Coordinates of C-alpha atoms in Angstrom, one line a residue:
Chain A
M24 CA 9.7 9.3 -34.6
V25 CA 7.6 10.5 -31.8
G26 CA 9.9 8.2 -29.8
G27 CA 12.5 11.0 -30.0
V28 CA 10.2 13.3 -28.1
Y29 CA 9.3 10.6 -25.6
A30 CA 13.1 10.2 -25.1
L31 CA 13.5 14.0 -24.5
V32 CA 10.8 14.0 -21.8
A33 CA 12.2 10.8 -20.3
V34 CA 15.8 12.1 -20.3
G35 CA 14.7 15.0 -18.0
L36 CA 12.9 12.6 -15.8
T37 CA 15.8 10.2 -15.6
L38 CA 18.3 12.9 -14.9
I39 CA 16.2 14.0 -11.9
F40 CA 15.9 10.4 -10.8
G41 CA 19.5 9.5 -11.4
V42 CA 20.9 12.4 -9.3
M43 CA 18.2 12.8 -6.7
K44 CA 16.7 9.2 -6.5
I45 CA 13.2 10.6 -6.8
V46 CA 10.5 10.4 -9.3
N47 CA 8.9 13.6 -10.6
F48 CA 5.2 13.0 -11.2
A49 CA 4.8 16.5 -12.6
Q50 CA 7.3 16.1 -15.5
G51 CA 4.4 15.9 -18.0
E52 CA 3.0 19.2 -16.7
F53 CA 6.3 20.9 -17.3
V54 CA 6.1 19.7 -20.9
M55 CA 2.7 21.2 -21.0
L56 CA 4.0 24.5 -19.6
G57 CA 6.8 24.5 -22.3
M58 CA 4.1 24.1 -24.9
Y59 CA 2.1 27.1 -23.5
V60 CA 5.1 29.3 -23.3
S61 CA 6.0 28.4 -26.8
W62 CA 2.4 29.1 -27.9
M63 CA 2.3 32.4 -26.2
L64 CA 5.6 33.4 -27.8
A65 CA 4.2 32.5 -31.2
T66 CA 0.9 34.2 -30.7
F67 CA 1.8 37.4 -28.9
A68 CA 5.4 38.0 -29.9
R69 CA 5.4 36.3 -33.2
I70 CA 8.4 34.2 -32.3
S71 CA 8.2 30.8 -33.9
P72 CA 8.9 27.8 -31.7
Y73 CA 12.4 27.0 -32.9
P74 CA 14.0 30.4 -32.3
G75 CA 11.9 30.5 -29.1
L76 CA 13.7 27.4 -27.7
L77 CA 16.2 29.6 -25.9
I78 CA 13.6 31.8 -24.3
V79 CA 11.6 28.7 -23.2
G80 CA 14.7 27.1 -21.9
A81 CA 15.5 30.1 -19.7
V82 CA 12.0 30.4 -18.5
M83 CA 11.8 26.7 -17.6
Y84 CA 15.2 26.9 -15.8
A85 CA 13.9 29.7 -13.6
L86 CA 10.7 27.8 -13.0
G87 CA 12.6 24.6 -12.1
Y88 CA 14.8 26.6 -9.8
L89 CA 11.9 28.2 -8.0
V90 CA 10.0 24.9 -7.7
F91 CA 13.1 23.3 -6.2
K92 CA 13.8 26.2 -3.7
F93 CA 10.2 26.4 -2.5
L94 CA 8.9 22.9 -2.6
I95 CA 11.3 20.1 -3.5
I96 CA 14.0 21.0 -1.1
R97 CA 11.6 20.5 1.8
V98 CA 11.1 16.8 1.1
I99 CA 14.7 15.8 0.4
G100 CA 15.6 13.0 2.8
K101 CA 12.0 12.2 3.5
P102 CA 10.4 8.9 2.3
D103 CA 9.6 8.4 -1.3
E104 CA 5.9 8.7 -0.7
A105 CA 6.3 12.4 0.4
F106 CA 8.0 13.2 -2.9
I107 CA 5.5 11.3 -5.1
L108 CA 2.6 13.0 -3.4
L109 CA 4.2 16.4 -3.5
T110 CA 4.9 16.2 -7.2
L111 CA 1.4 14.7 -7.8
G112 CA -0.1 17.7 -6.0
L113 CA 2.1 20.0 -8.1
S114 CA 0.9 18.4 -11.3
I115 CA -2.7 18.8 -10.3
V116 CA -2.1 22.5 -9.4
L117 CA -0.2 23.3 -12.6
Q118 CA -2.7 21.5 -14.9
N119 CA -5.7 23.2 -13.4
L120 CA -4.0 26.6 -12.9
V121 CA -3.5 26.6 -16.7
L122 CA -7.1 25.5 -17.1
V123 CA -8.2 28.5 -15.0
I124 CA -6.0 31.0 -16.8
F125 CA -6.3 29.8 -20.4
G126 CA -9.5 27.8 -20.4
A127 CA -10.0 24.4 -21.9
E128 CA -9.6 25.5 -25.5
Y129 CA -7.2 23.7 -27.8
F130 CA -4.6 26.0 -29.2
S131 CA -2.3 25.3 -32.1
V132 CA 0.8 26.9 -33.3
D133 CA 1.3 27.5 -37.0
T134 CA 4.7 27.2 -38.5
P135 CA 5.6 27.2 -42.1
I136 CA 7.1 23.8 -41.9
K137 CA 4.2 22.2 -40.1
D138 CA 2.9 20.2 -42.9
K139 CA 6.2 19.7 -44.8
A140 CA 7.5 16.2 -45.1
F141 CA 10.4 14.4 -46.6
H142 CA 9.5 11.5 -48.9
M143 CA 12.0 8.8 -49.0
A144 CA 11.8 5.2 -50.1
G145 CA 8.0 5.2 -49.8
L146 CA 8.1 6.6 -46.3
S147 CA 7.1 10.0 -45.4
L148 CA 8.7 11.8 -42.6
S149 CA 7.2 15.1 -41.3
V150 CA 9.7 17.9 -40.7
P151 CA 8.7 18.8 -37.2
R152 CA 9.1 15.2 -36.1
L153 CA 12.5 15.0 -37.7
I154 CA 13.6 18.2 -36.0
A155 CA 12.3 16.9 -32.7
F156 CA 14.3 13.8 -33.2
V157 CA 17.5 15.5 -34.1
V158 CA 17.2 18.0 -31.2
A159 CA 16.5 15.1 -28.8
L160 CA 19.6 13.4 -30.0
L161 CA 21.7 16.6 -29.6
M162 CA 20.3 17.3 -26.1
V163 CA 21.1 13.7 -25.0
T164 CA 24.6 13.9 -26.4
A165 CA 25.2 17.3 -24.8
L166 CA 23.9 16.0 -21.5
T167 CA 26.1 12.9 -21.7
I168 CA 29.1 15.0 -22.3
M169 CA 28.2 17.3 -19.5
L170 CA 27.8 14.4 -17.1
N171 CA 31.0 12.8 -18.0
K172 CA 33.4 15.6 -18.9
T173 CA 32.7 18.6 -16.8
D174 CA 33.3 19.2 -13.1
L175 CA 29.6 19.9 -12.5
G176 CA 28.6 16.6 -14.2
R177 CA 31.2 14.7 -12.2
A178 CA 29.9 16.3 -9.1
M179 CA 26.4 15.2 -10.0
R180 CA 27.4 11.7 -10.6
A181 CA 29.3 11.6 -7.4
T182 CA 26.3 12.9 -5.5
S183 CA 24.1 10.2 -7.1
E184 CA 26.5 7.5 -6.1
S185 CA 26.7 8.6 -2.5
R186 CA 25.6 11.8 -1.0
E187 CA 27.7 11.4 2.1
V188 CA 31.0 10.8 0.3
A189 CA 30.2 13.6 -2.2
T190 CA 29.8 15.9 0.8
L191 CA 33.1 14.8 2.2
L192 CA 34.7 15.6 -1.1
G193 CA 33.5 19.2 -0.8
I194 CA 30.6 18.9 -3.2
D195 CA 27.4 20.7 -2.3
P196 CA 24.7 18.1 -2.8
I197 CA 21.9 20.6 -2.6
K198 CA 23.5 22.7 -5.4
C199 CA 23.8 19.5 -7.5
F200 CA 20.2 18.7 -6.9
T201 CA 19.0 22.2 -7.7
I202 CA 20.9 22.2 -11.0
A203 CA 19.9 18.6 -12.0
F204 CA 16.2 19.4 -11.2
A205 CA 16.3 22.6 -13.2
I206 CA 18.0 21.0 -16.1
G207 CA 15.4 18.2 -16.0
I208 CA 12.6 20.8 -16.2
V209 CA 14.4 22.6 -19.0
L210 CA 14.5 19.3 -21.0
A211 CA 10.7 18.9 -20.4
G212 CA 10.1 22.4 -21.6
I213 CA 12.2 21.9 -24.7
A214 CA 10.2 18.7 -25.4
G215 CA 7.1 20.8 -25.1
V216 CA 8.4 23.4 -27.6
L217 CA 9.2 20.6 -30.1
L218 CA 5.8 19.2 -29.7
T219 CA 3.8 22.4 -30.3
P220 CA 4.0 22.0 -34.1
M221 CA 2.6 18.5 -33.8
F222 CA 0.2 18.5 -30.9
Y223 CA -2.7 20.7 -29.8
V224 CA -1.9 22.8 -26.7
F225 CA -4.4 22.2 -23.9
P226 CA -4.2 21.8 -20.1
G227 CA -4.3 18.0 -20.0
V228 CA -1.7 17.4 -22.7
G229 CA 1.0 16.7 -20.1
T230 CA -0.8 13.6 -18.8
L231 CA -0.3 12.0 -22.2
F232 CA 3.4 12.2 -21.7
N233 CA 3.6 11.6 -17.9
L234 CA 2.9 7.9 -17.9
T235 CA 4.7 7.2 -21.2
A236 CA 7.8 9.0 -19.8
F237 CA 7.8 6.7 -16.7
V238 CA 7.6 3.7 -19.0
V239 CA 10.5 4.9 -21.1
V240 CA 12.6 5.7 -18.0
V241 CA 12.0 2.3 -16.4
L242 CA 12.6 0.5 -19.6
G243 CA 15.9 2.3 -20.2
G244 CA 16.9 2.0 -16.6
M245 CA 16.2 4.6 -14.0
G246 CA 18.9 7.2 -14.1
S247 CA 20.4 6.1 -17.4
V248 CA 20.6 8.8 -20.1
P249 CA 21.3 6.6 -23.1
G250 CA 18.8 4.2 -21.7
A251 CA 16.1 6.9 -21.8
L252 CA 17.0 7.6 -25.4
L253 CA 16.8 3.9 -26.4
G254 CA 13.7 3.4 -24.3
G255 CA 12.0 6.3 -26.0
L256 CA 12.7 5.0 -29.4
I257 CA 11.5 1.5 -28.5
I258 CA 8.2 2.8 -27.0
G259 CA 7.7 5.0 -30.0
V260 CA 8.1 2.0 -32.3
V261 CA 5.9 -0.2 -30.2
E262 CA 3.1 2.4 -30.2
A263 CA 3.3 2.9 -33.9
L264 CA 3.3 -0.8 -34.6
S265 CA 0.5 -1.8 -32.2
S266 CA -1.7 1.0 -33.3
T267 CA -1.2 0.2 -37.0
Y268 CA -1.4 -3.5 -36.9
I269 CA -3.5 -4.4 -33.9
S270 CA -5.8 -1.6 -32.7
L271 CA -5.5 2.1 -32.1
D272 CA -7.0 2.1 -28.6
L273 CA -4.8 -0.8 -27.5
A274 CA -1.5 1.0 -28.3
Q275 CA -1.3 2.1 -24.7
L276 CA -2.0 -1.3 -23.4
F277 CA 1.1 -2.7 -24.9
T278 CA 3.2 0.2 -23.6
F279 CA 1.9 -0.7 -20.1
L280 CA 2.4 -4.4 -20.5
I281 CA 6.0 -3.8 -21.5
F282 CA 6.3 -1.5 -18.5
L283 CA 5.1 -4.1 -16.0
A284 CA 7.2 -6.9 -17.7
V285 CA 10.3 -4.8 -17.2
L286 CA 9.4 -3.9 -13.7
F287 CA 8.9 -7.5 -12.7
L288 CA 11.6 -9.1 -14.7
R289 CA 14.4 -6.6 -14.8
P290 CA 13.6 -3.6 -12.6
S291 CA 17.0 -2.1 -13.3
G292 CA 16.0 -1.7 -17.0
L293 CA 18.1 -2.1 -20.0
F294 CA 21.0 0.1 -18.9
G295 CA 20.3 0.5 -15.1
E296 CA 22.9 -0.4 -12.5
A297 CA 21.3 -2.9 -10.2
A298 CA 18.7 -0.7 -8.7
K299 CA 15.9 -1.9 -6.6
Chain B
M14 CA -10.2 10.4 21.9
N15 CA -10.4 10.9 25.6
P16 CA -13.4 9.3 27.4
K17 CA -15.0 12.6 28.2
A18 CA -15.1 13.9 24.7
A19 CA -16.1 10.5 23.3
K20 CA -19.1 10.5 25.6
F21 CA -20.6 13.6 24.1
V22 CA -19.0 14.2 20.7
L23 CA -19.5 10.8 19.1
P24 CA -23.1 10.2 20.0
A25 CA -24.0 13.8 19.0
L26 CA -22.3 13.3 15.7
I27 CA -24.1 10.1 15.1
V28 CA -27.5 11.6 15.9
V29 CA -26.9 14.6 13.6
V30 CA -25.7 12.4 10.7
L31 CA -28.7 10.1 11.1
A32 CA -31.2 13.0 11.3
I33 CA -29.9 15.0 8.3
P34 CA -32.1 13.4 5.7
L35 CA -35.2 14.2 7.8
F36 CA -34.6 17.9 7.5
V37 CA -32.6 18.2 4.4
T38 CA -34.4 17.2 1.2
V39 CA -32.4 19.0 -1.4
P40 CA -30.9 16.1 -3.4
Y41 CA -27.7 18.0 -4.1
Y42 CA -26.9 18.4 -0.4
L43 CA -27.7 14.7 0.2
H44 CA -25.5 13.8 -2.7
I45 CA -22.6 15.8 -1.2
M46 CA -23.0 13.9 2.1
F47 CA -23.2 10.6 0.1
M48 CA -19.9 11.4 -1.6
I49 CA -18.3 12.2 1.7
F50 CA -19.4 8.8 3.1
L51 CA -18.4 6.9 0.0
L52 CA -14.9 8.6 -0.2
A53 CA -14.4 8.1 3.5
T54 CA -15.2 4.4 3.2
M55 CA -12.8 4.0 0.2
G56 CA -10.2 5.9 2.2
L57 CA -10.6 3.5 5.1
G58 CA -10.2 0.6 2.7
W59 CA -7.2 2.2 1.0
N60 CA -5.7 3.0 4.4
L61 CA -5.4 -0.7 5.2
I62 CA -2.7 -1.1 2.6
G63 CA -1.7 2.5 1.9
G64 CA -1.6 3.7 5.4
Y65 CA -1.2 0.8 7.9
G66 CA 0.9 -1.1 5.4
A67 CA 2.6 1.9 3.8
Q68 CA 2.3 0.6 0.3
L69 CA 1.4 3.7 -1.7
S70 CA -1.2 2.2 -4.1
L71 CA -2.3 4.5 -6.9
G72 CA -4.4 1.9 -8.6
H73 CA -7.4 1.4 -6.4
S74 CA -9.7 2.5 -9.2
V75 CA -9.3 -1.1 -10.6
F76 CA -11.3 -2.4 -7.7
F77 CA -13.9 0.4 -7.9
A78 CA -14.3 -0.3 -11.6
I79 CA -14.6 -4.1 -11.2
G80 CA -17.3 -3.7 -8.5
A81 CA -19.2 -1.1 -10.5
Y82 CA -19.0 -2.9 -13.9
T83 CA -19.6 -6.4 -12.7
A84 CA -22.8 -5.4 -10.8
V85 CA -24.1 -3.2 -13.6
L86 CA -23.4 -5.6 -16.4
F87 CA -25.1 -8.4 -14.5
V88 CA -28.2 -6.2 -14.3
V89 CA -28.0 -5.2 -17.9
Y90 CA -27.4 -8.6 -19.4
K91 CA -28.9 -11.0 -16.9
R92 CA -31.3 -8.9 -14.8
L93 CA -29.5 -10.2 -11.8
T94 CA -29.9 -8.2 -8.6
P95 CA -26.8 -6.2 -7.7
L96 CA -27.0 -7.7 -4.2
V97 CA -25.7 -10.8 -5.9
G98 CA -23.8 -9.2 -8.7
G99 CA -22.1 -6.9 -6.3
V100 CA -20.8 -9.8 -4.2
I101 CA -19.5 -11.4 -7.4
G102 CA -17.9 -8.1 -8.2
M103 CA -16.3 -8.0 -4.8
A104 CA -15.0 -11.5 -5.3
L105 CA -13.5 -10.6 -8.7
A106 CA -11.9 -7.6 -7.0
V107 CA -10.1 -10.0 -4.6
V108 CA -8.9 -12.0 -7.6
A109 CA -7.6 -8.8 -9.2
A110 CA -5.9 -7.9 -5.9
V111 CA -4.1 -11.2 -6.0
I112 CA -3.1 -10.8 -9.6
I113 CA -1.8 -7.3 -9.0
G114 CA -0.4 -7.9 -5.5
L115 CA 1.6 -11.0 -6.2
P116 CA 4.1 -9.3 -8.6
C117 CA 3.7 -5.7 -7.3
F118 CA 4.5 -6.4 -3.7
R119 CA 8.0 -7.4 -4.7
L120 CA 8.5 -3.8 -5.8
R121 CA 9.3 -1.0 -3.4
G122 CA 8.9 2.8 -3.2
P123 CA 8.2 4.6 -6.4
Y124 CA 8.2 1.3 -8.4
F125 CA 5.2 0.0 -6.5
A126 CA 3.3 3.2 -7.1
L127 CA 4.1 3.2 -10.8
A128 CA 3.1 -0.5 -11.2
T129 CA -0.3 0.2 -9.6
I130 CA -0.8 3.2 -11.8
A131 CA -0.1 1.0 -14.8
S132 CA -2.6 -1.7 -13.5
G133 CA -5.2 1.0 -13.3
E134 CA -4.5 2.3 -16.8
I135 CA -4.6 -1.3 -18.2
T136 CA -8.0 -1.8 -16.7
R137 CA -9.3 1.5 -18.2
T138 CA -7.8 0.6 -21.6
L139 CA -9.5 -2.8 -21.6
L140 CA -12.9 -1.3 -20.6
L141 CA -12.5 1.1 -23.5
H142 CA -11.5 -1.5 -25.9
F143 CA -14.1 -4.2 -25.4
K144 CA -16.9 -2.0 -26.6
D145 CA -19.3 -4.8 -27.5
F146 CA -19.4 -5.9 -23.9
T147 CA -18.7 -2.8 -21.9
A148 CA -20.0 -0.1 -24.3
G149 CA -16.5 1.5 -24.3
A150 CA -16.3 5.2 -23.8
N151 CA -20.1 5.6 -24.1
G152 CA -20.6 4.1 -20.7
V153 CA -23.5 2.0 -19.4
P154 CA -26.7 3.6 -18.1
I155 CA -28.7 1.5 -15.7
P156 CA -32.3 1.1 -16.7
F157 CA -34.6 2.6 -14.0
H158 CA -37.7 0.7 -13.1
G159 CA -38.9 2.8 -10.2
N160 CA -38.5 2.0 -6.5
D161 CA -37.0 -1.4 -6.3
P162 CA -34.8 -2.1 -3.3
L163 CA -33.7 -5.5 -4.8
F164 CA -32.1 -3.5 -7.6
L165 CA -30.8 -0.7 -5.4
Q166 CA -33.1 1.7 -7.1
F167 CA -34.9 4.4 -5.1
S168 CA -36.6 7.5 -6.2
S169 CA -35.2 9.6 -3.3
K170 CA -31.6 10.3 -2.3
A171 CA -32.2 9.5 1.3
E172 CA -32.0 5.7 0.8
Y173 CA -28.6 6.0 -0.8
Y174 CA -27.5 8.3 2.0
Y175 CA -28.4 5.7 4.6
L176 CA -26.9 2.9 2.5
A177 CA -23.6 4.8 2.2
L178 CA -23.7 5.6 5.9
L179 CA -24.3 2.0 6.8
L180 CA -21.4 0.9 4.5
L181 CA -19.1 3.5 6.2
A182 CA -20.1 2.3 9.7
V183 CA -19.6 -1.4 8.8
V184 CA -16.2 -0.7 7.2
F185 CA -15.2 1.5 10.1
M186 CA -15.9 -1.3 12.6
I187 CA -14.0 -3.8 10.5
V188 CA -11.0 -1.5 10.2
R189 CA -11.1 -0.7 13.9
T190 CA -11.2 -4.4 14.8
M191 CA -8.3 -5.1 12.4
E192 CA -6.3 -2.2 13.8
R193 CA -6.3 -3.8 17.2
A194 CA -6.0 -7.4 16.1
K195 CA -2.7 -9.2 15.3
I196 CA -2.8 -8.3 11.6
G197 CA -2.8 -4.6 12.5
R198 CA 0.4 -5.1 14.5
Y199 CA 1.9 -7.1 11.7
L200 CA 1.0 -4.3 9.2
A201 CA 2.6 -1.7 11.5
A202 CA 5.7 -3.8 11.6
V203 CA 5.8 -4.0 7.8
R204 CA 5.4 -0.2 7.7
E205 CA 8.2 0.5 10.2
D206 CA 10.7 -1.9 8.7
Q207 CA 9.8 -4.6 6.3
D208 CA 13.1 -6.5 6.6
A209 CA 13.1 -6.4 10.4
A210 CA 9.5 -7.6 10.4
E211 CA 10.4 -10.5 8.1
S212 CA 13.4 -11.5 10.2
L213 CA 11.1 -11.6 13.3
G214 CA 9.0 -14.2 11.5
V215 CA 6.2 -12.0 10.2
K216 CA 5.1 -13.3 6.8
T217 CA 5.2 -9.8 5.3
A218 CA 4.0 -11.0 1.8
W219 CA 1.0 -12.7 3.3
V220 CA 0.2 -9.7 5.6
K221 CA 0.3 -7.3 2.8
M222 CA -1.7 -9.5 0.5
A223 CA -4.4 -10.0 3.2
A224 CA -4.7 -6.2 3.7
F225 CA -4.7 -5.6 0.0
M226 CA -7.5 -8.1 -0.6
L227 CA -9.7 -6.7 2.1
S228 CA -9.0 -3.2 0.9
A229 CA -10.0 -4.3 -2.6
V230 CA -13.3 -5.7 -1.4
I231 CA -14.2 -2.5 0.4
V232 CA -13.4 -0.3 -2.6
A233 CA -15.4 -2.7 -4.9
A234 CA -18.4 -2.4 -2.6
C235 CA -18.1 1.3 -2.9
G236 CA -18.0 1.0 -6.7
V237 CA -21.3 -1.0 -6.6
L238 CA -23.1 1.6 -4.5
Y239 CA -21.7 4.4 -6.5
A240 CA -22.9 2.9 -9.8
F241 CA -26.5 2.4 -8.6
T242 CA -26.7 5.8 -7.0
V243 CA -25.5 7.7 -10.0
G244 CA -27.2 5.3 -12.4
Y245 CA -24.5 5.5 -15.0
I246 CA -20.9 4.4 -15.3
D247 CA -18.1 4.9 -17.8
P248 CA -14.4 4.2 -17.8
D249 CA -13.5 7.8 -17.1
S250 CA -15.6 8.1 -14.0
V251 CA -14.9 4.7 -12.4
A252 CA -11.5 3.7 -13.7
S253 CA -9.4 6.8 -14.0
V254 CA -6.0 7.5 -12.5
D255 CA -7.6 10.6 -11.0
L256 CA -10.0 8.5 -8.9
S257 CA -7.1 6.3 -7.7
I258 CA -5.2 9.4 -6.7
Q259 CA -8.2 11.0 -5.0
I260 CA -8.7 7.9 -2.8
A261 CA -5.1 8.2 -1.7
V262 CA -5.3 12.0 -1.3
V263 CA -8.3 11.7 1.0
V264 CA -6.4 9.6 3.4
I265 CA -3.2 11.6 3.2
V266 CA -4.9 14.9 3.7
G267 CA -7.0 13.5 6.6
G268 CA -4.2 11.5 8.3
I269 CA -2.5 8.4 6.9
G270 CA -2.7 5.3 9.1
T271 CA -5.4 6.7 11.4
L272 CA -9.0 5.6 11.8
W273 CA -10.6 9.1 11.7
G274 CA -8.2 10.5 9.1
P275 CA -10.0 9.2 6.0
I276 CA -13.4 10.5 7.3
L277 CA -12.0 14.0 8.0
G278 CA -10.1 14.0 4.7
A279 CA -13.2 13.0 2.7
A280 CA -15.3 15.7 4.4
V281 CA -12.6 18.4 3.8
I282 CA -12.0 17.5 0.2
V283 CA -15.6 17.0 -0.9
L284 CA -16.7 20.2 0.8
L285 CA -13.8 22.2 -0.5
T286 CA -14.4 20.9 -4.1
E287 CA -18.2 21.5 -3.9
L288 CA -17.9 24.9 -2.3
T289 CA -15.4 26.2 -4.8
N290 CA -17.5 24.8 -7.7
M291 CA -20.5 26.5 -6.3
Y292 CA -18.9 29.9 -5.9
L293 CA -16.1 29.9 -8.5
G294 CA -17.2 27.2 -10.9
A295 CA -19.2 29.6 -13.0
V296 CA -16.1 31.8 -13.5
R297 CA -13.6 29.1 -14.6
G298 CA -13.5 25.4 -14.3
G299 CA -10.4 24.0 -12.6
A300 CA -10.4 26.3 -9.6
S301 CA -11.5 23.6 -7.2
L302 CA -8.8 21.3 -8.4
V303 CA -6.2 24.0 -7.9
L304 CA -7.2 24.3 -4.3
Y305 CA -7.3 20.5 -4.0
G306 CA -3.7 20.3 -5.3
I307 CA -2.6 23.1 -3.0
L308 CA -4.2 21.4 0.0
L309 CA -2.3 18.2 -0.8
I310 CA 1.0 20.1 -1.2
V311 CA 0.5 22.1 2.0
V312 CA -0.4 19.0 4.0
I313 CA 2.7 17.1 2.7
L314 CA 5.0 20.0 3.6
V315 CA 3.4 21.3 6.8
K316 CA 1.3 18.5 8.3
P317 CA 2.7 15.2 7.1
N318 CA 0.5 13.3 9.6
G319 CA -2.6 14.9 8.1
L320 CA -5.2 17.3 9.2
I321 CA -6.3 14.9 12.0
S322 CA -3.0 15.8 13.7
L323 CA -4.5 19.2 14.4
F324 CA -6.7 17.6 16.9
D325 CA -3.8 15.7 18.6
R326 CA -3.9 17.9 21.7
F327 CA -7.5 16.9 22.4
W328 CA -6.7 13.2 22.5
P329 CA -2.9 13.0 22.6
K330 CA -2.6 9.4 23.8
K331 CA -4.5 7.8 21.0
Q332 CA -2.4 9.3 18.2
V333 CA 0.8 8.1 19.8
A334 CA -0.6 4.6 20.0
H335 CA -1.2 4.5 16.3
G336 CA 2.2 5.9 15.5
T337 CA 1.7 7.8 12.3
T338 CA 5.1 8.4 11.0
A339 CA 4.7 9.1 7.4

């Protein structure tokens, strides 16, 4: 079920990649920021994570917008390396800025439903995980509808197909990039909120998701929203199975082996359109 | 560098660097210099593939870890001198470079970077998993038997300082020779346009592999030296993604695809980190890394050719010849 959360992190990443053709190495850090905002709301304003979703979403949108306007926009059109390194630098700054401000302590958010679980056919399913999964599913559906049915979504897809042609058709590619990037960050933030009832909040938590999110995105096909959902679920299952039946500390190994296998055998992923 | 400057600046620099341990005996300062030399050497090695070949590798910790672990485990289990164990480690690093390179060089752009990160993480996971052999997360301390050059053990820091300096000088000369030899031009061709290079008869796969292998040997040698200087290794210190990233960042901050860039980058980054730790470390951890990240971002946005390009006007010709279009 943690696969649902992986999917949510990955959907944000894949949206940014799909529209802008760039990989955001700081995605995990935005998840971490979402967790901190959610924790602050819970601790200082007594707003529990789920109603706080909207506030976190708004905060993350603003943050994504600012990051785009001040940093990302300057490397558009430059080689991939510039973008990889820029977002790597951003991830180092964010992670350590949080460390400087909040220290290295582990925080946790208490919610009344934290330890509740459904029991069904011998399986137990914790409520926060179920909520995370359902919200992930809703977000992916909403995103798919937006991409396919609204003018903005169509403009984004056109930009992703060909920036030049989109410009000729009167679409402002920079505007599309801005919105896609900001939405990608919002999705990361929402994933963070959904994670706070299950995970400790600490500065390095984002790195746990960064690499996994890449794996999920590549597995599903870079830029494919349903692919990210399916990839997230597959990786969630793989991790659960390998840590239960083989060895807890080898769970990550299998994730990475799958990742390499997909990269080498089918770089376009399960749903990708011949990308290389 | 124009001849005039080279005549004075370079010899003066060499004399100063050689003389430092005669006057400075505080181990901490010597260790800072040691780290600058070591990172500069790794940067020069990384630059072969990451800079001259423009293949952004974020997995060089694999080679560092292989060098360090091979040499240390041979000492621990077989009491074999690291002078031999280190060479075996460097050979294994070449094997690893082939295993990683063969499939990864077919990938381009972000895919290559991601695949090298995954290779690094797989190495770290394996080191953590095979606890009986590698001691897992506990790490391996190297038993100290007093001064013993054969086992790279010295009671003062100065020996390590000179060893690192020697390694840096040797690698510098190797890279300088390569830069001017055929393979350097081939690499430049791969960097500018891989497809065009291929169509002109450059065996791009072979060129990249050769550069990658050499770069692996250099970084593995650094791993060996690091292990015996610090006297202890664990997966987090020698096989982390952060290390891989740091090797790349040193070169990018200094000047990618240049000979002096990695050295400048190593000096700037190590001094920046140590100074902030010294003055701000007591307040909060993390401050030095914030500055390190900001430095990387600023360099990418403002000086994509690295800090070395600030010196361009002193020796304009040389920089053009190396063509550092990032």
